[in-house]
Coordinates of C-alpha atoms in Angstrom, one line a residue:
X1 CA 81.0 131.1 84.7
X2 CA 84.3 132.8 84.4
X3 CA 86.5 133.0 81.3
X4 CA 89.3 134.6 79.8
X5 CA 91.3 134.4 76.0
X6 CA 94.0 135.8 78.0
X7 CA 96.4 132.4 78.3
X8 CA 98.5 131.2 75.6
X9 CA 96.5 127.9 75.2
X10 CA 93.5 130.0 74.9
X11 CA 94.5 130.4 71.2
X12 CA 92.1 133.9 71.5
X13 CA 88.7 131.7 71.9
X14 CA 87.3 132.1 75.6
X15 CA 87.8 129.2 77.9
X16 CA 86.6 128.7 81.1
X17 CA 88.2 129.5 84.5
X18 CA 87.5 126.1 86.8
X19 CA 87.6 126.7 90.8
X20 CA 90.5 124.0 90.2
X21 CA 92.8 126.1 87.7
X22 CA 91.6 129.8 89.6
X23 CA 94.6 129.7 91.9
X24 CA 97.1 128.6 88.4
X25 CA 95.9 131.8 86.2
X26 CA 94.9 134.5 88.1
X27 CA 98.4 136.1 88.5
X28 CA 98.8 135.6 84.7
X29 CA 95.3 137.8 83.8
X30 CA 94.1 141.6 83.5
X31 CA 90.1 140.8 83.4
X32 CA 88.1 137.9 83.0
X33 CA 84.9 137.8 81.3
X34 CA 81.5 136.7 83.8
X35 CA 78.5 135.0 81.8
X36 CA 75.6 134.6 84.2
X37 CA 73.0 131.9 82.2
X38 CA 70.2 130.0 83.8
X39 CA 70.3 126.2 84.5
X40 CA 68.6 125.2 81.4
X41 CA 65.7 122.6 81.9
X42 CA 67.5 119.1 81.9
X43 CA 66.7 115.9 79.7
X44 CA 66.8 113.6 83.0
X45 CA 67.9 110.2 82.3
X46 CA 64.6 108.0 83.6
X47 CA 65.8 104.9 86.0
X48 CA 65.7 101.3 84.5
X49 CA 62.2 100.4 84.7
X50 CA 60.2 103.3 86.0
X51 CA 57.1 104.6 84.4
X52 CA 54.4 106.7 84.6
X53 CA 54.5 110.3 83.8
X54 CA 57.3 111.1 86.7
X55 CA 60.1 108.9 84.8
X56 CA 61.9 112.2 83.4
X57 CA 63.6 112.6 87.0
X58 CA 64.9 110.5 88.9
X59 CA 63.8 110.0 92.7
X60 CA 65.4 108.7 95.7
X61 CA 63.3 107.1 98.3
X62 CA 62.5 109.8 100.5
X63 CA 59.7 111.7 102.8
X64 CA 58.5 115.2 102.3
X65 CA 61.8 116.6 103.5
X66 CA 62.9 116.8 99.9
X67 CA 64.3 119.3 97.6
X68 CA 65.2 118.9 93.7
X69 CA 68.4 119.0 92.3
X70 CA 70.2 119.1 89.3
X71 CA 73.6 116.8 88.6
X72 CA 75.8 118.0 86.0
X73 CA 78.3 115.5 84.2
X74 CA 81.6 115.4 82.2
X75 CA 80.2 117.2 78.5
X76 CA 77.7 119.1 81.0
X77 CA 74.7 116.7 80.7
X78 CA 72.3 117.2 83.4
X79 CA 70.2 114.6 85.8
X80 CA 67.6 115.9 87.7
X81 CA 66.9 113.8 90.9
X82 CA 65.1 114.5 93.7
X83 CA 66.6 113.6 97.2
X84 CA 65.8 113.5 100.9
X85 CA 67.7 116.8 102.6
X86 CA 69.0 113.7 105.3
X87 CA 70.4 111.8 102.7
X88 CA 74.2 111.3 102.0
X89 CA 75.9 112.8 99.0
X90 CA 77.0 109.3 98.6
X91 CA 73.1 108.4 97.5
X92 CA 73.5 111.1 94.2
X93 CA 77.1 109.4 93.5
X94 CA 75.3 106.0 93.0
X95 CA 72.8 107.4 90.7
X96 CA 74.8 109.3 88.3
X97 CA 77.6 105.9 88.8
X98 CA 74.6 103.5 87.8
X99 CA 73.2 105.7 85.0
X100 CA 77.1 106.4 83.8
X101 CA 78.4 103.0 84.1
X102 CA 75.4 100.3 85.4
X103 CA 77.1 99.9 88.5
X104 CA 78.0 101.9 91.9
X105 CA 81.4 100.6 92.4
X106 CA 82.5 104.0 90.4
X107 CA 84.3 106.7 92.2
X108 CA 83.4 110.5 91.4
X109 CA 84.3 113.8 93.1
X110 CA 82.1 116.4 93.6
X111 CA 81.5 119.8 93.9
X112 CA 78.6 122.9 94.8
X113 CA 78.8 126.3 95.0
X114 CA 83.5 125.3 94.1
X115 CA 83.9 123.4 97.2
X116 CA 84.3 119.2 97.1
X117 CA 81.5 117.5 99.0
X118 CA 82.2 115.0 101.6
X119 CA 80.3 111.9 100.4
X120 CA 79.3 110.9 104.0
X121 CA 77.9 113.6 105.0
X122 CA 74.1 114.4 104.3
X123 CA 72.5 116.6 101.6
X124 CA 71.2 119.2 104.2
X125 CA 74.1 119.7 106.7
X126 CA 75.9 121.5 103.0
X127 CA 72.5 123.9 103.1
X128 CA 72.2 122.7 99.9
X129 CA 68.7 124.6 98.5
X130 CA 66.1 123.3 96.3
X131 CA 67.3 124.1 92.4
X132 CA 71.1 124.0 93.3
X133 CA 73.4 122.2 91.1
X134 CA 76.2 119.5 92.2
X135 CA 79.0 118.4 89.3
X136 CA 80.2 115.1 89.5
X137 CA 83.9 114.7 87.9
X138 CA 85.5 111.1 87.2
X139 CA 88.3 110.4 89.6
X140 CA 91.7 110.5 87.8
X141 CA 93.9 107.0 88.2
X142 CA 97.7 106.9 87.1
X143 CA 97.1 104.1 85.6
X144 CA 99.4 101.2 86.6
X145 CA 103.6 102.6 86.6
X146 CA 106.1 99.9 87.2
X147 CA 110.0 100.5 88.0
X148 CA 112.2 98.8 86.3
X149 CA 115.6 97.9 87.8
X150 CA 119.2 96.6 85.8
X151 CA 122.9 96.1 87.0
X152 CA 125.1 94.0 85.2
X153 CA 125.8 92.2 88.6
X154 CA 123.5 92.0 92.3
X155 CA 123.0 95.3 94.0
X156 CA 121.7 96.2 97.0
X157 CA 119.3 99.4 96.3
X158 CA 117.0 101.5 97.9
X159 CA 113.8 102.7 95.8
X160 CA 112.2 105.9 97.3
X161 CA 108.7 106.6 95.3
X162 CA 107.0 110.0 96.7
X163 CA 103.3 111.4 95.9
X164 CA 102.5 115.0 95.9
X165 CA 99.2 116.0 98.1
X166 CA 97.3 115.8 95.2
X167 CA 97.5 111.9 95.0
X168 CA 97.2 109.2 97.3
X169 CA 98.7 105.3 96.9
X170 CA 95.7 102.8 95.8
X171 CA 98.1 100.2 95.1
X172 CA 101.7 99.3 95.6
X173 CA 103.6 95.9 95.4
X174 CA 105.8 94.4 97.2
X175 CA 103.8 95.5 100.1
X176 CA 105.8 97.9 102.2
X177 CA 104.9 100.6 104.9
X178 CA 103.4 104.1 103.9
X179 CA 105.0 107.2 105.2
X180 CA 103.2 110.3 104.9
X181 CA 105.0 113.6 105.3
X182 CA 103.9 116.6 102.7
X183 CA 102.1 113.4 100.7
X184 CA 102.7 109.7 100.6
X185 CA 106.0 108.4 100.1
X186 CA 107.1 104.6 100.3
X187 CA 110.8 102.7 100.2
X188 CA 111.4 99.5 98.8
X189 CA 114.9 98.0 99.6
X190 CA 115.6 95.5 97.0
X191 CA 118.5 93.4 95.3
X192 CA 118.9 93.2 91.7
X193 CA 120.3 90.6 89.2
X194 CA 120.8 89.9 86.0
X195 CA 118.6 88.8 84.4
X196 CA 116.6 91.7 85.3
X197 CA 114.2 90.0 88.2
X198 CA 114.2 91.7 91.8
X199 CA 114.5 90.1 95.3
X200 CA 112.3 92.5 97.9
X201 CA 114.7 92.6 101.1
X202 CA 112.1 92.3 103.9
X203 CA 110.1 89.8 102.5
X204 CA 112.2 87.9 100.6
X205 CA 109.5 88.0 97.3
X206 CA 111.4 87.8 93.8
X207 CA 109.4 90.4 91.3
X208 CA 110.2 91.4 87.9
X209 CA 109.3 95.0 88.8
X210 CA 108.0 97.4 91.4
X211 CA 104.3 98.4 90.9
X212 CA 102.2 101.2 92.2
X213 CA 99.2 103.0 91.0
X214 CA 97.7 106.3 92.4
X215 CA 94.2 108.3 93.0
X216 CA 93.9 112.1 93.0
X217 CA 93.2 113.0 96.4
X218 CA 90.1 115.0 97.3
X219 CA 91.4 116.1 100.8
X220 CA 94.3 117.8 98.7
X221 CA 91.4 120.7 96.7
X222 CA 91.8 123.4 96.4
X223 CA 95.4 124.5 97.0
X224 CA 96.1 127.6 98.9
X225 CA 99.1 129.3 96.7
X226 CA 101.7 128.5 99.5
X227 CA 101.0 125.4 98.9
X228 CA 102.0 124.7 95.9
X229 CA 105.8 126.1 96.5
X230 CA 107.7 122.8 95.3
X231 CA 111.8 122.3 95.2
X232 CA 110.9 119.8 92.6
X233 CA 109.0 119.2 89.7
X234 CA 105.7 117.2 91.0
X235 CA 102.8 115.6 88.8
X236 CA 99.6 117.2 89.6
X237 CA 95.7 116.3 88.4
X238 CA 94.7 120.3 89.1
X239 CA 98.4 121.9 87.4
X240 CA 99.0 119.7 84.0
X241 CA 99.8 121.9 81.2
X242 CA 100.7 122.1 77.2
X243 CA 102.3 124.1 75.0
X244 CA 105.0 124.7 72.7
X245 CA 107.7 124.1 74.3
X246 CA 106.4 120.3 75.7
X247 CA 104.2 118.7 72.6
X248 CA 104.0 118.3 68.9
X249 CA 101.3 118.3 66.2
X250 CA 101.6 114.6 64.5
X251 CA 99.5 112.3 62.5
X252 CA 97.0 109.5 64.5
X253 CA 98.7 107.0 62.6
X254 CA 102.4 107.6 63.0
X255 CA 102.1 107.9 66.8
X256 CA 102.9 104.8 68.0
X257 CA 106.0 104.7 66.0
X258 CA 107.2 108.2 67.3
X259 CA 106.2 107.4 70.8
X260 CA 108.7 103.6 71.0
X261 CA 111.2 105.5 68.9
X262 CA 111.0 108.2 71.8
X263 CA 110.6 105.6 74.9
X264 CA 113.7 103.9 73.3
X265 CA 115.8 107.1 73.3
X266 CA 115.1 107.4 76.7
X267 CA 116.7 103.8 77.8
X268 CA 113.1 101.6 77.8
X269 CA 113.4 98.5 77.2
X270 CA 111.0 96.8 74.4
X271 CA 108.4 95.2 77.1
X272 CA 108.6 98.7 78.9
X273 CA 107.8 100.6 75.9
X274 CA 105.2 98.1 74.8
X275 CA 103.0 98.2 77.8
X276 CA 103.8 101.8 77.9
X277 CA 102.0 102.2 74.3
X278 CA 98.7 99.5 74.8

């Protein structure tokens, strides 16, 4: 692992370098700190209902053409699960999703040796070797955003909404075409009233708002430095950052109060501010 105290949010305790952050920090440090430590043995979590004296590690129906490896988790545990070398990546993603969550219909990235895996293609065509180690990370959602739109009288407006590489559109409604240049960008041409409610042009559907919601895009890791040269400030899953200048230190229980008093500053409305808080 690689580490440094270097960065202001290190607060002088040694954090770790992720493949994801190297491209971020590098210009910023001197040295960074290498800690070489072997894969400690893992607890495996056993499937539902297997027994026998095999039930610490979990095994994928498979021939002899099987190796052994290791799947680390968000707060590092670790899964050991044996898996056929033919077998897709997606076959490890429904494991650690059923043992995570009881079901597969749960989406992770992941990652061996700092590059993303593709989750259709097999186990061996990576030369993944017998011992190796793949980390599985949750995929980050937006959550669901909504515009809001008000005019004291009907307006004809267009609403441009563009995504950085790092994300890609799961959701958006009205339903209108997606463009893609330098990321995902989509238009909706709209009339407003009065009362707040939205007619969609092309379709003629009245809404009260215009929703979308977003994935981090795999496709988009890791970023070369050039690309990340942006006119504009852009949201990104890999480049989110804190410090002094963007947060404060406040109580658990005054921080809904100061985030509606600060939604309301900013022109929210009270059912924008509530379902911004819940």
């Amino acid at each position: 692992s690689l580490q440094t105290n270097q960065l202001d949010i290190c607060e002088g305790q040694l954090v770790d370098i992720t493949a994801e952050t190297w491209d971020k920090v590098i210009e910023s440090l001197t040295s960074v700190e290498v800690t070489r430590a072997e894969l400690p043995l893992p607890i495996a979590l056993p499937p539902s209902g297997s027994t026998g004296s095999d039930a610490g590690a979990i095994s994928l129906p498979s021939n002899n053409n099987k190796i052994r490896v290791y799947l680390v988790l968000v707060y590092d545990d670790i899964i050991s699960a044996m898996i056929e070398l033919s077998a897709r990546v997606q076959e490890l993603v429904d494991v650690v999703a059923r043992e995570l969550v009881g079901s597969t219909q749960y989406n992770f990235k992941t990652t061996w040796g700092g590059s993303r895996l593709d989750h259709n293609r097999s186990i061996g065509s990576y030369n993944i070797l017998n011992g190796d180690s793949i980390s599985f990370v949750t995929e980050q959602v937006s959550g669901n955003p909504v515009i809001y739109l008000y005019s004291s009288s009907d307006v004809d407006v267009s609403v441009k909404l563009s995504l950085s590489p790092e994300w890609s559109f799961s959701a958006i409604y009205p339903i209108v075409a997606l463009k893609q240049e330098h990321g995902q960008h989509v238009e909706w041409n709209v009339c407003t009233h009065q009362d707040g409610s939205l007619t969609e042009r092309n379709s003629g559907l009245d809404v009260s708002y215009l929703f979308w919601e977003a994935r981090t895009n795999s496709d988009a890791f890791p970023h070369s430095p050039t690309s990340e040269l942006q006119l504009v400030d852009v949201l990104s899953p890999t480049s989110s950052t804190l410090g002094d200048m963007d947060s404060i230190v406040i109580s658990v229980d005054k921080v809904t109060v100061y985030l509606d008093k600060l939604l309301k500053a900013l022109g929210l409305h009270t059912e924008a501010r509530t379902s911004f808080i819940t």
